[in-house]
Tab-separated table of C-alpha atoms and ligand atoms in Angstrom:
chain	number	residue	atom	x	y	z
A	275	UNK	CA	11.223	1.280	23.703
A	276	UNK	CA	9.141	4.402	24.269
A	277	UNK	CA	10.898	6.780	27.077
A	278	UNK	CA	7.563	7.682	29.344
A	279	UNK	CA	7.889	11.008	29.561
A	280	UNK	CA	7.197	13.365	32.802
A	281	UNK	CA	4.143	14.629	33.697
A	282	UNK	CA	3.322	17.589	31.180
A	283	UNK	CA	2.397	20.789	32.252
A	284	UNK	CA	-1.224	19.857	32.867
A	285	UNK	CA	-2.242	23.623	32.454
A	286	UNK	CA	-0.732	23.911	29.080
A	287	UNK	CA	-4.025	23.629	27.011
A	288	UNK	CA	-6.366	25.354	29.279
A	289	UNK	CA	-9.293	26.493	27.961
A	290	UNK	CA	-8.443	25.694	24.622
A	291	UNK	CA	-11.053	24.204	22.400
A	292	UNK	CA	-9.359	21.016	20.322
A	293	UNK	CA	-11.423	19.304	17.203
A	294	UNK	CA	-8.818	16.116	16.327
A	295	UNK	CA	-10.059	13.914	13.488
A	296	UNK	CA	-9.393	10.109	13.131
A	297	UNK	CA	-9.029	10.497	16.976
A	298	UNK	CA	-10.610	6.983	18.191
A	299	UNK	CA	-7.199	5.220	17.722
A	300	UNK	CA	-3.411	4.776	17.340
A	301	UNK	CA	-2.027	8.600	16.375
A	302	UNK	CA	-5.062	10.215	16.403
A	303	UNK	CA	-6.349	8.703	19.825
A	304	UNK	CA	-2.593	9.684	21.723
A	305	UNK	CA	-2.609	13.281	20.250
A	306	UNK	CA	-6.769	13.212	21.552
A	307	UNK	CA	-5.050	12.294	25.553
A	308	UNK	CA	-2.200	14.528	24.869
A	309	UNK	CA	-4.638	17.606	24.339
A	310	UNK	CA	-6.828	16.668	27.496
A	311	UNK	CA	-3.613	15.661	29.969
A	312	UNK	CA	-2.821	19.397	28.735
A	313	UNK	CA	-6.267	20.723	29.926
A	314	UNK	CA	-7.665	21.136	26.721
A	315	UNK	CA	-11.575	20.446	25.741
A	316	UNK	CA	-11.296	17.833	22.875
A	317	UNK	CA	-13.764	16.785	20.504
A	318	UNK	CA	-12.550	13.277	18.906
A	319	UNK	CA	-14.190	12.471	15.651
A	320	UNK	CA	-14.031	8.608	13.421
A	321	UNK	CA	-16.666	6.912	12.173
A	322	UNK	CA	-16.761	4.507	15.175
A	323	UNK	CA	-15.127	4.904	18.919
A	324	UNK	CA	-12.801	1.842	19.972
A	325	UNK	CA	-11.998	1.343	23.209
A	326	UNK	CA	-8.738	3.656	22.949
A	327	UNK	CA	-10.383	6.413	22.316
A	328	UNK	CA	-10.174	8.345	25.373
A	329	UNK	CA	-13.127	8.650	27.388
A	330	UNK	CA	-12.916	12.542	28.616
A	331	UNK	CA	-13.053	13.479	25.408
A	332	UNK	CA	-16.633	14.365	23.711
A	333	UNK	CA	-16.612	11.933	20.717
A	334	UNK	CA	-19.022	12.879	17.860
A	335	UNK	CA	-19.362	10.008	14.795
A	336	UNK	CA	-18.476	11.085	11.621
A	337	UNK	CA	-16.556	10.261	8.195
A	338	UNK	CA	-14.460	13.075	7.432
A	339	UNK	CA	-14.176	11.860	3.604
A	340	UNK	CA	-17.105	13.332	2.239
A	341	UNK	CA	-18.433	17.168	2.286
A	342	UNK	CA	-21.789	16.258	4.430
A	343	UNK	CA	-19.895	14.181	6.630
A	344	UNK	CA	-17.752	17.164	7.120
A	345	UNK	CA	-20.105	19.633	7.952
A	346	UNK	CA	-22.188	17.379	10.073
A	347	UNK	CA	-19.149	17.292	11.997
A	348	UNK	CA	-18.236	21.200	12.251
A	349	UNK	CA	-21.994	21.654	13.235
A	350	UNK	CA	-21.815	19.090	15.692
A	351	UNK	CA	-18.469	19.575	16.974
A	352	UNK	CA	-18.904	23.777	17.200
A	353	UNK	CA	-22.127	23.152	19.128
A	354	UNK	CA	-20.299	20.890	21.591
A	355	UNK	CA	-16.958	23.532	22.280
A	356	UNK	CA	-18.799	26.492	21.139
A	357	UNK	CA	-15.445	27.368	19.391
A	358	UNK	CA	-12.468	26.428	18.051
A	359	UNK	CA	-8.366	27.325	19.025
A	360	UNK	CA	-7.119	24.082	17.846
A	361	UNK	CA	-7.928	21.502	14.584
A	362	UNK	CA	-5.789	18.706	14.254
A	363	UNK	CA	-6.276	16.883	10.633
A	364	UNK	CA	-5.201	13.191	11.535
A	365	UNK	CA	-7.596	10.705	9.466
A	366	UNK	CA	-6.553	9.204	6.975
A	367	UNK	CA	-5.626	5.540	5.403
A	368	UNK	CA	-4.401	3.572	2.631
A	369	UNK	CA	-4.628	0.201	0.961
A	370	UNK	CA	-2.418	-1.137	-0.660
A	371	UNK	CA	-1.936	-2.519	-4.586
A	372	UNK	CA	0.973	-5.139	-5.380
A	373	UNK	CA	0.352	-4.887	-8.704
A	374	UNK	CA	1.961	-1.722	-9.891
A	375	UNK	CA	0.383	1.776	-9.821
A	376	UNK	CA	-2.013	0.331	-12.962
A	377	UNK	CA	-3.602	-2.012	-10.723
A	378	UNK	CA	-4.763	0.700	-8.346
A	379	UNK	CA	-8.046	1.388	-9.622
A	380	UNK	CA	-9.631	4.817	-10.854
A	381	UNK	CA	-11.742	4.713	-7.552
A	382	UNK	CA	-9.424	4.204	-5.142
A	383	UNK	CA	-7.447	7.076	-6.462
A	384	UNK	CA	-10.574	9.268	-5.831
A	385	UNK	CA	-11.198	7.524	-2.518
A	386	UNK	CA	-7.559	8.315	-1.742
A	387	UNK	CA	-7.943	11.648	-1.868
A	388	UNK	CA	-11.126	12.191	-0.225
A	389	UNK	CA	-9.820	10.714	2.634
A	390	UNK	CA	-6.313	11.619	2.810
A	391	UNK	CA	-6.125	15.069	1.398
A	392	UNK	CA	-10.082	16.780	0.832
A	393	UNK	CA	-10.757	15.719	4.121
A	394	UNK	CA	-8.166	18.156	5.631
A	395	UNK	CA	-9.243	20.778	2.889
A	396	UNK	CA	-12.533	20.304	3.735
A	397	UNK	CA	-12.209	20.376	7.812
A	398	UNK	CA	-10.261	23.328	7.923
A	399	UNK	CA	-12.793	25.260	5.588
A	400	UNK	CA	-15.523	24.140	7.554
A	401	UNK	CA	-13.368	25.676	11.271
A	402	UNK	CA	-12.408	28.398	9.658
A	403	UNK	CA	-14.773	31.044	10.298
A	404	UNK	CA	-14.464	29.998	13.970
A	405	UNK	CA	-10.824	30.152	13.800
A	406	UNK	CA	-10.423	33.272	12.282
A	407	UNK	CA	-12.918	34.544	15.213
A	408	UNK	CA	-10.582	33.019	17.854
A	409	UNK	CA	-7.464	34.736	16.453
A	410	UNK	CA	-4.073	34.814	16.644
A	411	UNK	CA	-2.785	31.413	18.179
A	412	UNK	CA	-5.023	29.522	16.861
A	413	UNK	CA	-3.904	26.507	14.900
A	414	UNK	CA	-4.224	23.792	11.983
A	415	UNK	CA	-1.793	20.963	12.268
A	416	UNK	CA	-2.403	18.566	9.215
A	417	UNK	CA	-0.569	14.743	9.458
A	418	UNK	CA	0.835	13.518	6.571
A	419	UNK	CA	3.344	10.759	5.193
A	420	UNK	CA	6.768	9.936	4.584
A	421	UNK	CA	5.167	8.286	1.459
A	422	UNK	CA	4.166	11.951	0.398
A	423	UNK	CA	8.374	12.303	-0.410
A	424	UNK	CA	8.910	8.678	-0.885
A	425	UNK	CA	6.380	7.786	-3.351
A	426	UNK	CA	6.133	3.803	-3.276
A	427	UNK	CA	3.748	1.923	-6.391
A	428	UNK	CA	1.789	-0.058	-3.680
A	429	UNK	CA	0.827	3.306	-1.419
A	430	UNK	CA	0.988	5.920	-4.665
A	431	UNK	CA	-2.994	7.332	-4.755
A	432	UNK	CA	-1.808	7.584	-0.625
A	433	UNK	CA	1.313	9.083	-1.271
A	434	UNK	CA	0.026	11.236	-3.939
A	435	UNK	CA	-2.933	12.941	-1.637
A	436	UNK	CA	-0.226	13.487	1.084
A	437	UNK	CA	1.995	15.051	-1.268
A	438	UNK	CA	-1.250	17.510	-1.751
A	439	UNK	CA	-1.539	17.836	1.829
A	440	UNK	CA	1.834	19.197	2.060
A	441	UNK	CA	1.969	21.736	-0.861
A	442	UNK	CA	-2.058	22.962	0.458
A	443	UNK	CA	-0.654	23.116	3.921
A	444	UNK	CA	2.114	25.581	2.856
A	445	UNK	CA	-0.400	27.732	1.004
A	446	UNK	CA	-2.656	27.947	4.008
A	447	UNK	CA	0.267	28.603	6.259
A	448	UNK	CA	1.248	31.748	3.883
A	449	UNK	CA	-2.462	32.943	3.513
A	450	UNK	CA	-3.646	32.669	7.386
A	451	UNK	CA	0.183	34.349	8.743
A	452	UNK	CA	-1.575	37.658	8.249
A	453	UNK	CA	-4.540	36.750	11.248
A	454	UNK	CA	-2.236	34.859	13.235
A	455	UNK	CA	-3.350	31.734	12.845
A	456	UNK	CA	-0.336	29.267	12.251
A	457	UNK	CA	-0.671	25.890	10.008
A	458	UNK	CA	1.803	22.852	10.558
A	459	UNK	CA	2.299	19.454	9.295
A	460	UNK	CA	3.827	16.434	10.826
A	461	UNK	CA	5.614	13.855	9.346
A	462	UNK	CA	5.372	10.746	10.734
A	463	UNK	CA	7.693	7.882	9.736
A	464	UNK	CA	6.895	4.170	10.570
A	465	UNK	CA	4.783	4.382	13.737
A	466	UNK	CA	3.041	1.460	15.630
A	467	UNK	CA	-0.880	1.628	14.879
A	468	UNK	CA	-3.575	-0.753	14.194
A	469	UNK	CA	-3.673	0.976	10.883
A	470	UNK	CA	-0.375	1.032	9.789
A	471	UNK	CA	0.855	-2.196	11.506
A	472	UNK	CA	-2.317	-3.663	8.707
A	473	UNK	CA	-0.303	-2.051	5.830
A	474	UNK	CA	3.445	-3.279	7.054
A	475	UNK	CA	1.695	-7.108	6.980
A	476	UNK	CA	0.916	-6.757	3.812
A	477	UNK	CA	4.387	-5.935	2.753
A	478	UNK	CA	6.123	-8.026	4.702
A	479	UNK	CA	3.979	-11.049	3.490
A	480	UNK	CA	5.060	-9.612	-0.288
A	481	UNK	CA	8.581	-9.465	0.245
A	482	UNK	CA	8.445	-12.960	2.022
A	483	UNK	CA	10.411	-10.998	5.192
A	484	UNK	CA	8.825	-11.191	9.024
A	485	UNK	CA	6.955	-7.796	10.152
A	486	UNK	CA	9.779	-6.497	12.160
A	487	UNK	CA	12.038	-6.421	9.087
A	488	UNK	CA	9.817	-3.436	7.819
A	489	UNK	CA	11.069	-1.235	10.724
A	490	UNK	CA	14.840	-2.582	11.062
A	491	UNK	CA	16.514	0.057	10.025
A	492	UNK	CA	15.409	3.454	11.889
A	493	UNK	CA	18.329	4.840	12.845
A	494	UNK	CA	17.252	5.421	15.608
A	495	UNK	CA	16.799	1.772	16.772
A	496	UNK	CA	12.579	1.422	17.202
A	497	UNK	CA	9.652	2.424	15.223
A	498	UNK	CA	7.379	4.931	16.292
A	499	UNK	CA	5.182	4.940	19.353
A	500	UNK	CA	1.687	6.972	18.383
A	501	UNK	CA	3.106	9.027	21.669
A	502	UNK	CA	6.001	10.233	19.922
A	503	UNK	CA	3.656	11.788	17.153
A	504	UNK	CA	1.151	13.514	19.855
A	505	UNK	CA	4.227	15.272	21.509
A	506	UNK	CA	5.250	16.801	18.162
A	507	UNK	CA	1.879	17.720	17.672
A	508	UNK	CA	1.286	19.731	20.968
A	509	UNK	CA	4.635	21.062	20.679
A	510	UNK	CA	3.304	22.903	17.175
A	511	UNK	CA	0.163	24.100	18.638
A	512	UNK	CA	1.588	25.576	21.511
A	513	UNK	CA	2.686	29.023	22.139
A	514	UNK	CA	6.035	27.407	22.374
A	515	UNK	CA	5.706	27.219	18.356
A	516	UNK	CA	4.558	30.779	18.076
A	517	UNK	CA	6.849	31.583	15.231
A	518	UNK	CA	6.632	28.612	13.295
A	519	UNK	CA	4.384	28.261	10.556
A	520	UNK	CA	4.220	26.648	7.155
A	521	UNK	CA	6.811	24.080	8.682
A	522	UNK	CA	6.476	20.171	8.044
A	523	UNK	CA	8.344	18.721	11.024
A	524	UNK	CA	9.534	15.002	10.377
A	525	UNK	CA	8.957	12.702	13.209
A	526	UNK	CA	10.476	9.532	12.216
A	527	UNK	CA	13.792	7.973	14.254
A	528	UNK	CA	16.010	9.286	11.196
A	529	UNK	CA	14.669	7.124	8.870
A	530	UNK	CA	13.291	9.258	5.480
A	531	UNK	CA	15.755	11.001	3.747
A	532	UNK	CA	14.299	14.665	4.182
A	533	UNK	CA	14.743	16.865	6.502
B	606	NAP	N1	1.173	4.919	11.660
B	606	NAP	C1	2.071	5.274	10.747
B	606	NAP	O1	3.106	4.628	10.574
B	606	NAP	C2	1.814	6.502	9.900
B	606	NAP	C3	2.862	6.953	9.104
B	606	NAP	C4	2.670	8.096	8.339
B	606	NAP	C5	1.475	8.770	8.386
B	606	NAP	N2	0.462	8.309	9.160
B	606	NAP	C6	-0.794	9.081	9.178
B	606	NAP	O2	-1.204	9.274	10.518
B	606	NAP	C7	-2.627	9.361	10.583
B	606	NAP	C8	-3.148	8.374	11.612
B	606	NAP	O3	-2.799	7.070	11.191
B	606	NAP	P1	-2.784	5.804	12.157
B	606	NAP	O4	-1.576	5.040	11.810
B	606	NAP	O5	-3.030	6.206	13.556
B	606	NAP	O6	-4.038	5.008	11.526
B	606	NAP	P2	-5.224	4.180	12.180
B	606	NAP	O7	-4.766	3.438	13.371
B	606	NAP	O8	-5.824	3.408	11.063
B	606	NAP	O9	-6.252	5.332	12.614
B	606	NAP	C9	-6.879	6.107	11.602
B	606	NAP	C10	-7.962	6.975	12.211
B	606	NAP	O10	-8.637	7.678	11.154
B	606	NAP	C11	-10.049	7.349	11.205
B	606	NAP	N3	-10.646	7.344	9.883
B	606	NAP	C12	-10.333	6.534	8.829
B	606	NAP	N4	-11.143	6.792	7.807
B	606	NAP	C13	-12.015	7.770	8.219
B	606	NAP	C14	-13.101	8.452	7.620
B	606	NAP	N5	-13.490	8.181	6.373
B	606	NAP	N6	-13.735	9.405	8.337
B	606	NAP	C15	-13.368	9.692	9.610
B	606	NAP	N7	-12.329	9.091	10.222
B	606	NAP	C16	-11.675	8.134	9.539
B	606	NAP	C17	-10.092	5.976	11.885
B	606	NAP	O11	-11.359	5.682	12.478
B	606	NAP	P3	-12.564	4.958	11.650
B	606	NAP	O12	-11.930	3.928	10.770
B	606	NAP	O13	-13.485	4.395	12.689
B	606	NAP	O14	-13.236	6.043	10.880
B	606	NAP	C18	-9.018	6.172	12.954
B	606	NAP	O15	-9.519	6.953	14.014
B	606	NAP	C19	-3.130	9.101	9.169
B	606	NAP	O16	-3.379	10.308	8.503
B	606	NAP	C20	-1.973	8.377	8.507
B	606	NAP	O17	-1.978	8.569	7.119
B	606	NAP	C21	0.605	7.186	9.925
């Protein structure tokens, strides 16, 4: 089971101005807390708050999938933190098709990627002007998917648009080196959400195998606690990270076969 971890250094974010997207539960809501037990000033965005999204942190309604919805958000969310250091590109989802990448239908390939891939695009365009004004050390992490390496035919419009993530992320990364501003993406292998765990059901009902059966064989002997994701994340947009950019850090037990 998850290690709880000691106290981090509650001073580490101080001052810095966080926008975290898809941050009202499971990954998104623990990298929200992670930020604020860090000192940061977080703005946590979703279309609806749950009751794990963490409470000292402003959250502004909002789907990230389509271009008003993003800059409703970047108005909003600017207004709120006047500023931003930090913008942490988390939302994102998939559904699954057992009937072969033809049963996965034109829309849902475009929904896919509105959601999973634009939506970062679109985010980071929409911060970037207030990025570039706070400078050097300012970040962009972007999460993405094993399923961007491992393309599967249930989760391929989802795989696909995380594949994009990854190759748009290393472009960024290249471009923004020059200001100072440092873009990362993390990997997440199987990790226990309210999301994901949806997704695993729906496998595990296909295969005719019980839900832990999906998550046997990390190497590392559990899945992923939304915790373990958050600490990767502050890791890369701390000054601790202030030579890495353009990386893609895997976060997943040992389980994908990348590096
Ligand atoms: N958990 C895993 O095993 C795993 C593995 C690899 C990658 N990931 C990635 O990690 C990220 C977080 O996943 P999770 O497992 O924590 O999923 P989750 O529990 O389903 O949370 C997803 C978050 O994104 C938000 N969201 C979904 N659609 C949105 C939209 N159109 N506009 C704004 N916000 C939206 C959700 O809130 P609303 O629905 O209220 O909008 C929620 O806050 C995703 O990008 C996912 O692809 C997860």
């Amino acid at each position: 089971m998850f290690k709880t971890l000691p106290q981090s250094d509650p001073a580490e974010f101080a001052g810095r101005r966080v926008v975290v997207t898809g941050g009202s539960r499971g990954i998104g809501a623990a990298i929200v807390q992670r930020f604020l037990d860090g000192g940061a000033i977080v703005v946590a965005s979703a279309r609806k708050a749950t009751d794990e999204t963490p409470q000292a942190a402003t959250f502004i309604p909002g789907d990230v999938s389509t271009p008003e919805g993003v800059r409703t958000l970047a108005t909003a969310a600017l207004e709120v933190l006047g500023g931003v250091d930090i913008v942490v590109n988390n939302a994102g989802a998939a559904r699954t098709h057992l009937g072969g990448i033809g049963s996965i239908p034109d829309e849902e390939w475009v929904d896919a990627l509105a959601l999973n891939y634009l939506s970062a695009v679109r985010v980071t365009g929409a911060f970037l002007p207030a990025l570039r004004e706070s400078g050097a050390g300012s970040v962009v992490v972007n999460i993405s998917s094993g399923m961007a390496v491992e393309l599967a035919a249930p989760l391929a419009h989802y795989g696909a648009a995380k594949a994009a993530l990854n190759a748009y992320s290393k472009a960024l990364a290249s471009e923004l080196a020059p200001a100072g501003i440092r873009v990362a993406t993390v990997t997440p292998g199987n990790v226990l959400t309210p999301g994901a765990d949806a997704i695993r059901q729906t496998l595990a009902d296909a295969q005719g195998v019980p839900l832990d059966a999906t998550t046997s064989a990390i190497p590392l002997g559990r899945p992923g606690d939304p915790r373990d994701i958050a600490e990767a994340v502050a890791y890369l947009a701390s000054d601790r990270a202030q030579w890495v950019t353009g990386t893609n850090l895997v976060v997943d037990g040992g389980e994908l076969p990348i590096a």
